[in-house]
mmCIF file of C-alpha atoms in Angstrom:
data_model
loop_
_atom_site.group_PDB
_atom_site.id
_atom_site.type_symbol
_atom_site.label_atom_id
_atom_site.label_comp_id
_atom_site.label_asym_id
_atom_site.label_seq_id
_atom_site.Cartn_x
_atom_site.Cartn_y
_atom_site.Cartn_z
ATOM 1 C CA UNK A 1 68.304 207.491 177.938
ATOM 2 C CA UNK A 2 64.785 205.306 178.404
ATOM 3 C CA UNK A 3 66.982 201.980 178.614
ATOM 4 C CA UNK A 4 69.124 202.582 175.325
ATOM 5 C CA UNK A 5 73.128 203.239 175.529
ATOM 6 C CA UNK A 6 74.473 205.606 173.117
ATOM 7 C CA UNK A 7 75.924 201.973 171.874
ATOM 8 C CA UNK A 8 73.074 199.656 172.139
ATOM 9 C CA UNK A 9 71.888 198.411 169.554
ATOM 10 C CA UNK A 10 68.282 199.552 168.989
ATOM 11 C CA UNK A 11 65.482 197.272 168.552
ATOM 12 C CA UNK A 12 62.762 198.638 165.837
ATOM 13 C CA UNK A 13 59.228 197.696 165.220
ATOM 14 C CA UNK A 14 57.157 198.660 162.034
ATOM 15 C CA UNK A 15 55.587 201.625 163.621
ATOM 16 C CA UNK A 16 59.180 202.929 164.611
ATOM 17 C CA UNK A 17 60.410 202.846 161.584
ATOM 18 C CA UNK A 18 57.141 204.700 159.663
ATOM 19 C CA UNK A 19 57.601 207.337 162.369
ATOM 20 C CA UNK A 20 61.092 207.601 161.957
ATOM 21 C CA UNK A 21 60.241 207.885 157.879
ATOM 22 C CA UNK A 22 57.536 210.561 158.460
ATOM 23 C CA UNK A 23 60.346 212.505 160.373
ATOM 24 C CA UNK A 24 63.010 212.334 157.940
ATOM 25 C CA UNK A 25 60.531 213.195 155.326
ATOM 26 C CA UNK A 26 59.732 216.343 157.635
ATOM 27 C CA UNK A 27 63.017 217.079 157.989
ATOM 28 C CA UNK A 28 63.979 216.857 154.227
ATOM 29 C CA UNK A 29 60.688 218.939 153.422
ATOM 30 C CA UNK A 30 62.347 221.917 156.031
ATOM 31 C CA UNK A 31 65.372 221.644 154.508
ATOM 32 C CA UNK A 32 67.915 219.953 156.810
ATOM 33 C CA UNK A 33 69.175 217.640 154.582
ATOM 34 C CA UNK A 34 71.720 220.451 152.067
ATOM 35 C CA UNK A 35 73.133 217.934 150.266
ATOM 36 C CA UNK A 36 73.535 213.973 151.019
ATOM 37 C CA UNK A 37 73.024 214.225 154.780
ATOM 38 C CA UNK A 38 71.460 215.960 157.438
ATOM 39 C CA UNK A 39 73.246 219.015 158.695
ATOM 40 C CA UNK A 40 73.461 219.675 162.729
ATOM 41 C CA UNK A 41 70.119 221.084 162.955
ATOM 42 C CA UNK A 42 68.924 218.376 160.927
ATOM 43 C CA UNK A 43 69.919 215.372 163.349
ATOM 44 C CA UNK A 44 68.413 217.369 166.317
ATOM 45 C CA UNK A 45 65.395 217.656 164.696
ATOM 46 C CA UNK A 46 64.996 214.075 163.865
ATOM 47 C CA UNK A 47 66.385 213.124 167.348
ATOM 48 C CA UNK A 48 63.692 215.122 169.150
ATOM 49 C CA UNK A 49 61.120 214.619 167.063
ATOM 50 C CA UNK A 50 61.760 210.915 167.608
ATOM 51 C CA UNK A 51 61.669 210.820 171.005
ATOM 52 C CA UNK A 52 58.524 213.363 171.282
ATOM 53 C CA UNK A 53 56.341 211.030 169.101
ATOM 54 C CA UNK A 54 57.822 207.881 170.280
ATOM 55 C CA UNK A 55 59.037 208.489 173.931
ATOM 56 C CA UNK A 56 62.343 206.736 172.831
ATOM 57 C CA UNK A 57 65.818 208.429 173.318
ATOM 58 C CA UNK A 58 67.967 207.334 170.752
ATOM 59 C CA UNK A 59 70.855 208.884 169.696
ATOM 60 C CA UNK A 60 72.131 210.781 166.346
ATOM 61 C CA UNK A 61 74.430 207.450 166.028
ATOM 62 C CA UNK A 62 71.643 204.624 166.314
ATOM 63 C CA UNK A 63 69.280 206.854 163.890
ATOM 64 C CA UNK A 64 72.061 207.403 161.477
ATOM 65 C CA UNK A 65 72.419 203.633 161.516
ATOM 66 C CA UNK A 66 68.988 202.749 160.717
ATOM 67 C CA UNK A 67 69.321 205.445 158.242
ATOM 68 C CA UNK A 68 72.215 203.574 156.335
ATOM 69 C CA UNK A 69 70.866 200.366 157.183
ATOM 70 C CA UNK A 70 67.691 200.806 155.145
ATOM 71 C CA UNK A 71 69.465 203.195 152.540
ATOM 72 C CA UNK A 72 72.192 199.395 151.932
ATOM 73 C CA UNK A 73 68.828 197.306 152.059
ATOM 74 C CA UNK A 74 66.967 199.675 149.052
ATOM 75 C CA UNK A 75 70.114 199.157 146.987
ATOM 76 C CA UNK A 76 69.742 195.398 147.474
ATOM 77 C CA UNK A 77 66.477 195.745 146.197
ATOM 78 C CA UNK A 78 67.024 197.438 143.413
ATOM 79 C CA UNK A 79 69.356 195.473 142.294
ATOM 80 C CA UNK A 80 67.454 192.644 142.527
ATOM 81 C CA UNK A 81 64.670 194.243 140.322
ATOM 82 C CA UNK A 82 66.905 195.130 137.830
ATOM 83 C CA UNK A 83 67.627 191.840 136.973
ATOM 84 C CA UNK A 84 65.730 190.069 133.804
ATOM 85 C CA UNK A 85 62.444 188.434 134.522
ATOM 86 C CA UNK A 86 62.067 190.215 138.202
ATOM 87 C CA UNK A 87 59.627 192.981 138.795
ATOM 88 C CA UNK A 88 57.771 194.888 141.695
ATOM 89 C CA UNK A 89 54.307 194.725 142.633
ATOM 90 C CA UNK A 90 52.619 197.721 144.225
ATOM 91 C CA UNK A 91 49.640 195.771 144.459
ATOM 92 C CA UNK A 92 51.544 193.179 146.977
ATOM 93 C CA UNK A 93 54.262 194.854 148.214
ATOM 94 C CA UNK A 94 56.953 192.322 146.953
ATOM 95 C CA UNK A 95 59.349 191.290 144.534
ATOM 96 C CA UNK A 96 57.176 189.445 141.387
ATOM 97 C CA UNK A 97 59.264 186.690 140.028
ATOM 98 C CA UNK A 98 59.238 182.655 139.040
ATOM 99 C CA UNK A 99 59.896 180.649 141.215
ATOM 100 C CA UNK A 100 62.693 179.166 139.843
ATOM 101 C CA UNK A 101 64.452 182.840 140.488
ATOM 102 C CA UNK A 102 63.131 182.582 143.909
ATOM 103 C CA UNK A 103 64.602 179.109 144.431
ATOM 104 C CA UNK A 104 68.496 180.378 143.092
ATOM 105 C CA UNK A 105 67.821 183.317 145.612
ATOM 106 C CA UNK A 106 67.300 181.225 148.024
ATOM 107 C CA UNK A 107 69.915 178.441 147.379
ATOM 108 C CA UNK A 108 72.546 181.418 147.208
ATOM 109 C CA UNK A 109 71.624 183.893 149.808
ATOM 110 C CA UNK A 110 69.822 181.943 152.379
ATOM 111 C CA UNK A 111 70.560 184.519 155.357
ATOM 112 C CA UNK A 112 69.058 187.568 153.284
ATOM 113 C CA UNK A 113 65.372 184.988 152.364
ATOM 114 C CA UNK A 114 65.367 184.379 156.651
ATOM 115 C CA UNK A 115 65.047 188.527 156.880
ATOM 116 C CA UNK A 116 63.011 188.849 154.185
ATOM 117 C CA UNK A 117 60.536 190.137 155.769
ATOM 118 C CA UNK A 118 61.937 193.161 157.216
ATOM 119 C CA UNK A 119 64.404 193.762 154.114
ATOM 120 C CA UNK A 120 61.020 194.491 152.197
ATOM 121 C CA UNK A 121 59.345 196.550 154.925
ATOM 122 C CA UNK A 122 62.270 198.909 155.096
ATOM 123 C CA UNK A 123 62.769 198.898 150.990
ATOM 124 C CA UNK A 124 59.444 199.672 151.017
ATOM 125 C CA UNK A 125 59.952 202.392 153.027
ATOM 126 C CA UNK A 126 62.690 204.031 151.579
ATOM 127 C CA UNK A 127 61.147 203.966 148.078
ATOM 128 C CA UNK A 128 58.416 206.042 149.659
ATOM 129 C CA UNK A 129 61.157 208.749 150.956
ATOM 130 C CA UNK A 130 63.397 208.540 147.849
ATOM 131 C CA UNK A 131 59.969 208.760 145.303
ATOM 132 C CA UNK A 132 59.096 212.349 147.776
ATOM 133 C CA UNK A 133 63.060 213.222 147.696
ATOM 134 C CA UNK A 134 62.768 212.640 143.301
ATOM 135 C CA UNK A 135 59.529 213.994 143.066
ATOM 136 C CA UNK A 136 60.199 217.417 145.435
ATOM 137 C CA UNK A 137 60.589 220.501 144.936
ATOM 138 C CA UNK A 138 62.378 221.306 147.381
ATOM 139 C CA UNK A 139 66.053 223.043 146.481
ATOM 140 C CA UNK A 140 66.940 224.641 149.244
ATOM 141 C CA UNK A 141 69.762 226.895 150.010
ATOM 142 C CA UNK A 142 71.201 227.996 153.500
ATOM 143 C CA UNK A 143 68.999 231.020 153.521
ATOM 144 C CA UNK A 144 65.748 229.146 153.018
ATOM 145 C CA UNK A 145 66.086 226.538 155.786
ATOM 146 C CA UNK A 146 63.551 226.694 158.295
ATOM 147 C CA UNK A 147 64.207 228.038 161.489
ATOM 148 C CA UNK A 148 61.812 225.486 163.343
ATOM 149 C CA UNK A 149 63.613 223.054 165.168
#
């Protein structure tokens, strides 16, 4: 499968994991996704289209792993926001707080500050697919489900 074992574990850049966004978003707007997952036709989708606009072959398995990777790290995050004197800024794309907040983060959870980074490119990203999963109209039924797969 284009270097990657069914149990590899894959390695994403940014661009992967907008793609892989986009797709889900596609996928959700064609209504694969009944209730809190994907159905069958669903994962195909997402697993071909991620390979056609990639030219990756991952499987179901390492998708629905980033999947529930970045769905844990957007719970992190909003946990974090939720707490008194933090906020978000759009403007910046990070967490707005003193620094003495940042400085008990730190002290506490010094693993999670080293992959900072990347835990706020893929919160970032899944606020963008949860705001177009809040803000869609798009209750669908088994009979409305697009036949394009």
């Amino acid at each position: 499968m284009d270097g990657f074992d069914t149990h590899d574990k894959a390695s994403w850049s940014k661009a992967m994991l907008h793609t892989f966004c986009d797709i889900c978003i596609t996928a959700i707007e064609r209504c694969m996704r009944p209730n809190t997952h994907f159905d069958k036709a669903g994962w195909k989708f997402v697993v071909q289209s991620f390979k056609d606009q990639t030219g990756l072959s991952l499987s179901k398995s390492q998708l629905k792993n980033k999947w529930d990777e970045i769905k844990k790290d957007w719970r992190a995050w909003k946990k974090l926001i939720t707490e008194t004197g933090v906020g978000w800024s759009s403007e910046l794309g990070t967490i707005s707080a003193t620094d003495e907040w940042w400085q008990s983060k730190i002290q506490v959870k010094l693993l999670i500050c080293n992959s900072l980074i990347i835990f706020f490119c893929h919160v970032v990203l899944f606020i963008h697919l949860l705001a177009f999963l809040i803000t869609s109209s798009c209750h669908c039924t088994g009979n409305e489900r697009s036949k394009e797969v």
